[in-house]
Tab-separated table of C-alpha atoms and ligand atoms in Angstrom:
chain	number	residue	atom	x	y	z
A	1	MET	CA	-210.228	-25.838	50.601
A	2	LYS	CA	-211.828	-28.371	49.763
A	3	ILE	CA	-214.271	-31.632	50.692
A	4	ASP	CA	-213.655	-34.531	48.464
A	5	GLY	CA	-212.529	-32.518	45.171
A	6	VAL	CA	-214.597	-29.388	45.778
A	7	ALA	CA	-214.084	-26.101	47.159
A	8	TYR	CA	-215.586	-25.171	50.075
A	9	ARG	CA	-215.970	-21.971	51.888
A	10	THR	CA	-217.182	-22.536	55.864
A	11	ILE	CA	-219.821	-20.092	55.236
A	12	TRP	CA	-221.602	-18.656	51.900
A	13	VAL	CA	-224.627	-17.085	50.522
A	14	ASN	CA	-227.288	-19.179	48.703
A	15	GLN	CA	-228.121	-18.830	44.771
A	16	ASP	CA	-231.106	-16.616	46.255
A	17	GLY	CA	-228.672	-13.740	47.432
A	18	TRP	CA	-229.901	-13.701	51.189
A	19	SER	CA	-230.480	-16.834	52.915
A	20	VAL	CA	-227.047	-18.369	54.243
A	21	HIS	CA	-225.424	-21.826	54.251
A	22	ILE	CA	-222.924	-23.159	56.731
A	23	ILE	CA	-221.312	-26.371	57.209
A	24	ASP	CA	-223.141	-28.210	60.412
A	25	GLN	CA	-219.218	-28.775	62.230
A	26	THR	CA	-221.442	-30.830	64.902
A	27	LYS	CA	-221.666	-33.195	62.517
A	28	LEU	CA	-218.337	-33.732	61.538
A	29	PRO	CA	-215.924	-35.904	60.501
A	30	TRP	CA	-219.285	-38.229	60.363
A	31	ALA	CA	-221.000	-36.522	57.930
A	32	VAL	CA	-221.039	-33.412	55.952
A	33	ASP	CA	-224.146	-31.733	56.109
A	34	ILE	CA	-224.802	-28.252	55.033
A	35	LEU	CA	-227.000	-26.237	57.146
A	36	ARG	CA	-229.332	-23.204	55.860
A	37	LEU	CA	-230.020	-20.476	57.532
A	38	THR	CA	-233.097	-18.297	57.200
A	39	GLU	CA	-233.417	-15.857	60.362
A	40	VAL	CA	-230.967	-14.562	62.567
A	41	ALA	CA	-232.398	-17.215	65.615
A	42	HIS	CA	-230.683	-19.591	62.977
A	43	ALA	CA	-227.434	-17.811	63.030
A	44	ALA	CA	-227.328	-17.404	67.160
A	45	HIS	CA	-228.074	-21.074	67.831
A	46	GLY	CA	-225.565	-21.466	64.994
A	47	ILE	CA	-223.114	-20.052	67.109
A	48	ARG	CA	-224.329	-20.751	70.432
A	49	THR	CA	-224.236	-24.768	69.729
A	50	MET	CA	-220.793	-24.784	68.025
A	51	GLN	CA	-222.565	-25.801	64.792
A	52	ALA	CA	-219.889	-22.807	63.207
A	53	ARG	CA	-217.377	-21.897	65.683
A	54	GLY	CA	-213.669	-20.902	65.628
A	55	ALA	CA	-212.883	-17.372	66.250
A	56	PRO	CA	-212.829	-15.984	62.404
A	57	LEU	CA	-215.899	-17.923	61.721
A	58	ILE	CA	-218.337	-16.772	64.358
A	59	GLY	CA	-217.290	-13.487	63.100
A	60	ALA	CA	-218.744	-13.948	59.779
A	61	LEU	CA	-222.047	-15.379	61.252
A	62	ALA	CA	-222.731	-12.651	62.950
A	63	ALA	CA	-222.087	-10.179	60.652
A	64	TYR	CA	-224.378	-12.920	58.106
A	65	GLY	CA	-226.557	-13.180	61.376
A	66	LEU	CA	-227.356	-9.279	61.140
A	67	CYS	CA	-228.254	-9.541	57.418
A	68	LEU	CA	-230.996	-11.725	58.344
A	69	ALA	CA	-232.227	-9.967	61.049
A	70	LEU	CA	-232.203	-7.011	58.975
A	71	ARG	CA	-234.868	-8.710	56.065
A	72	ALA	CA	-237.077	-8.936	58.941
A	73	ASP	CA	-236.695	-5.607	60.794
A	74	ALA	CA	-234.542	-2.599	59.747
A	75	SER	CA	-235.273	-0.445	61.644
A	76	THR	CA	-232.493	0.803	64.253
A	77	ASP	CA	-234.012	-0.225	67.920
A	78	ALA	CA	-234.319	-3.646	65.853
A	79	MET	CA	-231.018	-3.836	64.208
A	80	GLU	CA	-228.809	-2.497	67.911
A	81	ARG	CA	-231.385	-5.478	69.454
A	82	ASP	CA	-230.519	-7.811	67.368
A	83	ALA	CA	-226.946	-7.616	67.195
A	84	ALA	CA	-226.620	-7.308	71.151
A	85	LEU	CA	-228.349	-10.931	71.107
A	86	LEU	CA	-225.473	-12.174	68.603
A	87	ALA	CA	-223.078	-10.541	70.967
A	88	ALA	CA	-223.652	-12.445	73.935
A	89	THR	CA	-223.800	-15.954	72.066
A	90	ARG	CA	-220.027	-16.652	73.200
A	91	PRO	CA	-218.220	-14.663	75.307
A	92	THR	CA	-214.161	-15.370	74.577
A	93	ALA	CA	-213.554	-14.836	70.638
A	94	VAL	CA	-213.352	-11.119	70.315
A	95	ASN	CA	-213.545	-11.726	65.803
A	96	LEU	CA	-217.831	-11.943	67.177
A	97	ARG	CA	-217.532	-8.325	68.820
A	98	TRP	CA	-215.673	-6.819	66.147
A	99	ALA	CA	-217.550	-8.136	63.283
A	100	LEU	CA	-220.907	-6.575	64.856
A	101	GLU	CA	-219.425	-3.233	65.743
A	102	ARG	CA	-218.077	-3.181	61.772
A	103	MET	CA	-221.435	-4.210	60.591
A	104	LEU	CA	-223.267	-1.578	62.994
A	105	THR	CA	-220.433	0.918	62.221
A	106	ARG	CA	-222.134	0.877	58.740
A	107	LEU	CA	-225.460	0.654	58.994
A	108	ARG	CA	-225.790	3.320	62.198
A	109	ASN	CA	-224.927	5.568	58.882
A	110	THR	CA	-226.685	3.578	56.214
A	111	PRO	CA	-230.601	4.442	55.459
A	112	THR	CA	-233.117	2.368	56.626
A	113	SER	CA	-233.904	1.372	53.202
A	114	GLU	CA	-230.681	0.661	51.879
A	115	ARG	CA	-229.640	-1.463	55.214
A	116	ILE	CA	-230.123	-4.872	53.631
A	117	ALA	CA	-228.002	-4.615	50.826
A	118	ALA	CA	-224.973	-2.657	52.600
A	119	ALA	CA	-225.332	-5.809	55.084
A	120	TYR	CA	-224.842	-8.079	53.290
A	121	ALA	CA	-221.981	-5.910	51.511
A	122	GLU	CA	-220.231	-5.514	54.164
A	123	ALA	CA	-221.015	-8.903	55.652
A	124	ALA	CA	-219.641	-10.476	52.458
A	125	ALA	CA	-216.206	-7.948	52.696
A	126	ILE	CA	-215.735	-9.222	56.339
A	127	ALA	CA	-215.506	-12.705	54.361
A	128	ASP	CA	-213.270	-12.555	52.122
A	129	GLU	CA	-210.925	-10.133	54.516
A	130	ASP	CA	-210.700	-13.261	56.223
A	131	VAL	CA	-209.596	-15.609	53.583
A	132	ALA	CA	-207.157	-12.904	52.463
A	133	GLN	CA	-205.610	-12.595	56.558
A	134	ASN	CA	-205.444	-16.454	56.475
A	135	GLU	CA	-203.908	-16.557	53.107
A	136	ALA	CA	-201.213	-13.943	54.215
A	137	ILE	CA	-200.564	-15.420	57.809
A	138	GLY	CA	-199.684	-18.985	55.691
A	139	ARG	CA	-197.095	-17.355	53.576
A	140	HIS	CA	-195.900	-15.729	56.655
A	141	GLY	CA	-195.815	-18.469	58.456
A	142	VAL	CA	-193.844	-21.044	55.726
A	143	PRO	CA	-190.605	-19.889	57.227
A	144	LEU	CA	-190.870	-20.857	60.538
A	145	ILE	CA	-191.398	-24.982	58.789
A	146	GLU	CA	-188.963	-24.293	56.480
A	147	ALA	CA	-186.405	-22.809	59.909
A	148	ALA	CA	-187.227	-25.722	61.567
A	149	ALA	CA	-186.191	-28.015	58.787
A	150	ALA	CA	-183.069	-26.468	58.348
A	151	ARG	CA	-182.425	-26.618	62.082
A	152	LYS	CA	-182.501	-30.277	61.989
A	153	GLY	CA	-180.631	-30.542	59.048
A	154	GLY	CA	-183.994	-31.136	56.652
A	155	GLY	CA	-186.510	-34.167	57.070
A	156	ARG	CA	-189.866	-34.262	58.220
A	157	VAL	CA	-191.113	-31.276	60.505
A	158	ASN	CA	-193.443	-32.244	63.015
A	159	VAL	CA	-195.663	-29.577	64.294
A	160	LEU	CA	-197.585	-29.787	67.203
A	161	THR	CA	-201.423	-27.874	67.175
A	162	HIS	CA	-204.344	-27.270	69.746
A	163	CYS	CA	-207.433	-27.093	69.145
A	164	ASN	CA	-209.171	-26.806	65.406
A	165	ALA	CA	-207.267	-23.434	64.117
A	166	GLY	CA	-207.560	-24.819	60.600
A	167	TRP	CA	-210.219	-23.487	57.549
A	168	LEU	CA	-212.921	-25.288	59.530
A	169	ALA	CA	-212.431	-22.404	62.127
A	170	THR	CA	-212.051	-19.181	59.314
A	171	VAL	CA	-214.016	-18.920	56.056
A	172	ASP	CA	-211.063	-20.460	54.628
A	173	TRP	CA	-207.101	-21.386	55.219
A	174	GLY	CA	-207.188	-21.049	58.919
A	175	THR	CA	-204.492	-19.716	61.016
A	176	ALA	CA	-202.607	-22.141	62.871
A	177	LEU	CA	-202.663	-24.422	59.546
A	178	SER	CA	-202.501	-22.380	57.064
A	179	PRO	CA	-198.840	-21.894	56.702
A	180	ILE	CA	-199.086	-26.315	57.340
A	181	TYR	CA	-201.447	-26.416	54.520
A	182	MET	CA	-199.061	-24.007	52.378
A	183	ALA	CA	-196.145	-26.021	53.056
A	184	SER	CA	-197.457	-28.933	52.162
A	185	ASN	CA	-198.930	-27.555	48.748
A	186	ALA	CA	-194.267	-26.112	48.153
A	187	GLY	CA	-193.573	-30.188	48.863
A	188	LEU	CA	-192.484	-29.778	52.132
A	189	ASP	CA	-192.773	-32.405	54.644
A	190	VAL	CA	-194.692	-31.918	57.722
A	191	HIS	CA	-196.584	-34.136	59.849
A	192	VAL	CA	-198.891	-33.101	62.914
A	193	TRP	CA	-199.527	-33.658	66.135
A	194	VAL	CA	-203.387	-33.309	66.473
A	195	ASP	CA	-203.833	-32.241	70.285
A	196	GLU	CA	-207.514	-34.195	70.692
A	197	THR	CA	-208.742	-31.148	72.903
A	198	ARG	CA	-211.027	-32.327	75.014
A	199	PRO	CA	-213.801	-31.997	76.215
A	200	ARG	CA	-215.195	-30.889	72.488
A	201	ASN	CA	-212.666	-32.747	70.600
A	202	GLN	CA	-211.873	-30.559	67.742
A	203	GLY	CA	-208.803	-31.852	67.221
A	204	ALA	CA	-210.254	-35.565	66.986
A	205	ALA	CA	-212.597	-34.578	64.906
A	206	LEU	CA	-211.934	-31.311	62.980
A	207	THR	CA	-208.392	-30.926	62.200
A	208	ALA	CA	-207.466	-33.833	61.803
A	209	TRP	CA	-210.503	-34.366	59.120
A	210	GLU	CA	-210.070	-31.582	57.000
A	211	LEU	CA	-205.987	-32.619	56.895
A	212	GLY	CA	-206.893	-36.075	56.050
A	213	LYS	CA	-208.961	-34.089	53.098
A	214	HIS	CA	-206.062	-32.106	52.245
A	215	GLY	CA	-204.043	-35.170	52.357
A	216	VAL	CA	-201.340	-33.644	55.142
A	217	PRO	CA	-200.124	-36.372	57.371
A	218	HIS	CA	-200.874	-36.144	60.886
A	219	THR	CA	-201.505	-38.168	64.185
A	220	VAL	CA	-203.930	-37.780	67.024
A	221	VAL	CA	-202.866	-37.858	70.741
A	222	ALA	CA	-204.233	-37.565	73.549
A	223	ASP	CA	-204.095	-33.686	75.020
A	224	ASN	CA	-202.156	-35.074	77.757
A	225	ALA	CA	-199.296	-36.151	75.285
A	226	GLY	CA	-197.837	-33.241	74.470
A	227	GLY	CA	-194.959	-32.458	77.167
A	228	HIS	CA	-193.833	-36.019	76.329
A	229	LEU	CA	-193.289	-36.082	72.735
A	230	MET	CA	-191.559	-32.440	73.527
A	231	GLN	CA	-188.854	-34.172	75.775
A	232	HIS	CA	-188.378	-36.438	73.378
A	233	GLY	CA	-187.564	-34.278	70.363
A	234	GLU	CA	-190.765	-35.368	68.597
A	235	VAL	CA	-192.294	-30.930	68.106
A	236	ASP	CA	-190.091	-29.415	66.156
A	237	LEU	CA	-192.448	-26.894	66.322
A	238	ALA	CA	-195.877	-25.554	67.866
A	239	ILE	CA	-198.402	-23.380	66.221
A	240	VAL	CA	-202.098	-22.530	67.975
A	241	GLY	CA	-204.384	-20.514	66.813
A	242	ALA	CA	-206.317	-17.749	68.959
A	243	ASP	CA	-209.430	-16.454	70.265
A	244	ARG	CA	-208.365	-13.177	71.650
A	245	VAL	CA	-205.050	-11.809	71.724
A	246	THR	CA	-204.005	-8.374	73.829
A	247	ARG	CA	-202.179	-5.428	72.807
A	248	ALA	CA	-199.552	-7.208	74.857
A	249	GLY	CA	-199.339	-10.365	73.012
A	250	ASP	CA	-201.292	-12.577	75.757
A	251	VAL	CA	-203.277	-15.484	73.725
A	252	ALA	CA	-206.266	-16.632	74.890
A	253	ASN	CA	-207.510	-20.318	73.307
A	254	LYS	CA	-209.341	-23.401	73.437
A	255	ILE	CA	-208.034	-24.474	76.991
A	256	GLY	CA	-205.018	-26.573	77.152
A	257	THR	CA	-202.672	-24.145	75.225
A	258	TYR	CA	-201.533	-22.627	78.137
A	259	LEU	CA	-200.332	-26.156	79.537
A	260	LYS	CA	-198.132	-27.011	75.813
A	261	ALA	CA	-196.898	-23.649	75.997
A	262	LEU	CA	-195.624	-23.948	79.102
A	263	ALA	CA	-194.127	-27.658	78.070
A	264	ALA	CA	-192.537	-26.370	74.884
A	265	ARG	CA	-190.417	-23.119	76.922
A	266	ASP	CA	-188.897	-26.159	79.332
A	267	ASN	CA	-188.042	-27.970	75.856
A	268	GLY	CA	-187.078	-25.324	73.956
A	269	VAL	CA	-189.776	-26.102	71.148
A	270	PRO	CA	-190.762	-22.946	69.330
A	271	PHE	CA	-194.394	-22.093	70.189
A	272	TRP	CA	-196.105	-19.796	67.873
A	273	ALA	CA	-199.831	-18.318	67.622
A	274	ALA	CA	-201.088	-17.541	64.272
A	275	VAL	CA	-203.763	-14.630	64.201
A	276	PRO	CA	-205.322	-12.310	62.183
A	277	SER	CA	-206.054	-9.098	63.333
A	278	SER	CA	-209.526	-8.899	63.911
A	279	THR	CA	-208.186	-11.571	67.233
A	280	ILE	CA	-206.847	-8.315	68.471
A	281	ASP	CA	-208.172	-6.540	71.405
A	282	TRP	CA	-206.495	-3.289	71.566
A	283	SER	CA	-208.326	-2.586	74.724
A	284	VAL	CA	-207.198	-4.923	76.832
A	285	SER	CA	-203.425	-5.430	78.473
A	286	ASP	CA	-203.498	-8.241	80.988
A	287	GLY	CA	-205.299	-11.508	79.068
A	288	VAL	CA	-205.411	-13.537	82.549
A	289	ARG	CA	-207.029	-10.507	84.348
A	290	ASP	CA	-209.443	-9.626	80.919
A	291	ILE	CA	-210.269	-11.809	78.920
A	292	PRO	CA	-213.906	-13.523	79.531
A	293	ILE	CA	-213.907	-17.320	79.414
A	294	GLU	CA	-216.623	-19.115	78.297
A	295	GLU	CA	-217.972	-21.478	80.861
A	296	ARG	CA	-219.860	-24.084	79.073
A	297	ASN	CA	-221.856	-26.956	79.575
A	298	ALA	CA	-220.737	-29.852	82.449
A	299	ALA	CA	-222.131	-32.231	79.728
A	300	GLU	CA	-219.362	-31.760	77.852
A	301	VAL	CA	-216.536	-32.828	80.054
A	302	THR	CA	-218.860	-35.976	81.642
A	303	ASP	CA	-220.204	-37.355	78.044
A	304	VAL	CA	-218.760	-38.108	74.699
A	305	THR	CA	-219.710	-38.522	71.880
A	306	GLY	CA	-218.652	-40.644	69.034
A	307	ARG	CA	-219.136	-43.856	66.159
A	308	MET	CA	-220.785	-47.102	66.872
A	309	ALA	CA	-219.118	-50.163	64.951
A	310	ASP	CA	-222.813	-50.178	63.579
A	311	GLY	CA	-221.945	-46.888	62.216
A	312	SER	CA	-224.311	-45.118	64.335
A	313	VAL	CA	-223.251	-41.897	66.303
A	314	ALA	CA	-223.959	-41.947	70.090
A	315	THR	CA	-223.432	-39.656	73.324
A	316	VAL	CA	-222.049	-41.934	76.354
A	317	ARG	CA	-221.512	-41.002	79.611
A	318	VAL	CA	-217.991	-41.547	81.133
A	319	THR	CA	-218.014	-40.153	84.643
A	320	PRO	CA	-219.557	-41.340	87.803
A	321	LEU	CA	-223.209	-39.875	87.226
A	322	ASP	CA	-222.645	-38.045	90.617
A	323	SER	CA	-219.841	-36.738	89.699
A	324	GLY	CA	-220.258	-32.869	89.142
A	325	ALA	CA	-217.594	-31.764	86.771
A	326	ALA	CA	-216.580	-27.996	85.182
A	327	ASN	CA	-216.014	-26.885	81.767
A	328	PRO	CA	-214.028	-23.917	81.233
A	329	ALA	CA	-213.231	-23.500	77.289
A	330	PHE	CA	-210.409	-21.552	76.978
A	331	ASP	CA	-207.286	-19.983	78.675
A	332	VAL	CA	-204.410	-17.329	78.220
A	333	THR	CA	-201.312	-17.829	77.526
A	334	PRO	CA	-199.161	-15.179	78.785
A	335	ALA	CA	-196.924	-12.966	76.598
A	336	ARG	CA	-193.397	-14.479	77.483
A	337	LEU	CA	-194.161	-17.925	77.194
A	338	ILE	CA	-194.707	-17.243	73.318
A	339	THR	CA	-192.147	-17.208	70.684
A	340	GLY	CA	-194.160	-15.202	68.692
A	341	LEU	CA	-197.130	-14.072	66.302
A	342	VAL	CA	-197.981	-14.183	62.874
A	343	THR	CA	-200.548	-11.794	61.698
A	344	GLU	CA	-201.554	-11.107	57.904
A	345	ARG	CA	-197.942	-8.450	58.163
A	346	GLY	CA	-196.149	-10.402	59.099
A	347	ARG	CA	-194.414	-11.904	62.327
A	348	CYS	CA	-193.861	-10.348	65.598
A	349	GLU	CA	-192.535	-10.775	69.416
A	350	ALA	CA	-195.371	-10.887	71.650
A	351	SER	CA	-195.557	-7.731	73.466
A	352	VAL	CA	-196.665	-4.063	72.716
A	353	PRO	CA	-193.622	-3.057	71.155
A	354	GLY	CA	-194.078	-6.469	68.338
A	355	LEU	CA	-197.821	-5.240	67.744
A	356	MET	CA	-196.968	-1.499	67.346
A	357	GLY	CA	-194.558	-2.390	64.855
A	358	LEU	CA	-197.151	-4.318	62.422
A	359	PHE	CA	-199.961	-2.446	63.248
A	360	PRO	CA	-198.685	1.522	64.161
A	361	GLU	CA	-202.288	3.210	63.786
A	362	GLN	CA	-203.009	0.854	67.255
A	363	ARG	CA	-200.254	3.143	68.908
B	401	LIG	O1	-214.526	-23.753	70.839
B	401	LIG	P1	-214.170	-22.695	69.385
B	401	LIG	O2	-213.994	-25.007	68.946
B	401	LIG	O3	-214.623	-22.353	68.979
B	401	LIG	O4	-212.590	-22.706	69.743
B	401	LIG	C1	-211.471	-22.491	68.601
B	401	LIG	C2	-210.048	-21.989	69.314
B	401	LIG	O5	-209.972	-22.328	70.179
B	401	LIG	C3	-209.232	-21.924	68.155
B	401	LIG	O6	-207.870	-22.207	68.251
B	401	LIG	C4	-209.364	-20.444	67.550
B	401	LIG	O7	-210.772	-20.045	67.638
B	401	LIG	C5	-208.277	-20.132	66.485
B	401	LIG	S1	-209.195	-20.412	65.299
B	401	LIG	C6	-208.799	-20.203	63.939
């Protein structure tokens, strides 16, 4: 996608052929800072501190992180150790583990002398496939927006989304936002309700920024506004991304997604999750029981960061100094509350038969 007319991906290899660039998402929307990563420790730090975040993007960054690791030491012991270090950075999004497993499967059978080149080729394939899959998700998702327009007899379609599942969360296009970009490119009248997504405000800072850069009309709302908007007919469709989906269609996504799904069900609003197959954990059936939920630093809840009137960026405390805080970063929406899943192979019911219909090789 474009930033001020210039096409970007969220991750790319420098002209030197080996170092890795990412956009520092902790600085958005106030500054577009490009980081150059040269060591596996930089990649691990980037994932842990969310300089790069979003399930598909952390998979791609972990893959390139392993490339950087191999440049320092391509032995099998070091490779396994560094892959484990990268895998430990964040627990919920399965793309991280998926990408590292894919890298290791390719590299374990590759002679040490050829490992670095093979690793860069595999990481590039992971990144390119992510772009292609998200582009396909966009194509399969546009009919949802067209159907919402038809249901209301034409006019603007209001789509609610939670967190950031746009191009910043992937290598390009995004998942939940991909159908919105494609519909908008095709001339459909789409407006997005952007949940601010406390505590880290990925909606307010990232989704609003990238929609704005692409010229998509949008309005940021407090996370608690969604139910009210749905009750008053202001939401035609909800589309969210996912960090891990079970084979039965349960969806782990940013904390607060479950509450939006409950409100959508109560108000008859279609609630879809846009999911590349790299986000599906075929080994897990019960999301509430089996998906590990990341608990992040309480400071993300007690403090907020924003732009001051003089243009500087500052962090301020919003809770009493002696109040504790808890920060579960994700929740699980049971499949029964999800209207359906949009994948790169098409749309399906959020259920074992639905997913097996699209991915019969996982039976
Ligand atoms: O903690 P984050 O910002 O990495 O969480 C991201 C999300 O929850 C996204 O909705 C999800 O990864 C889907 S991204 C295409």
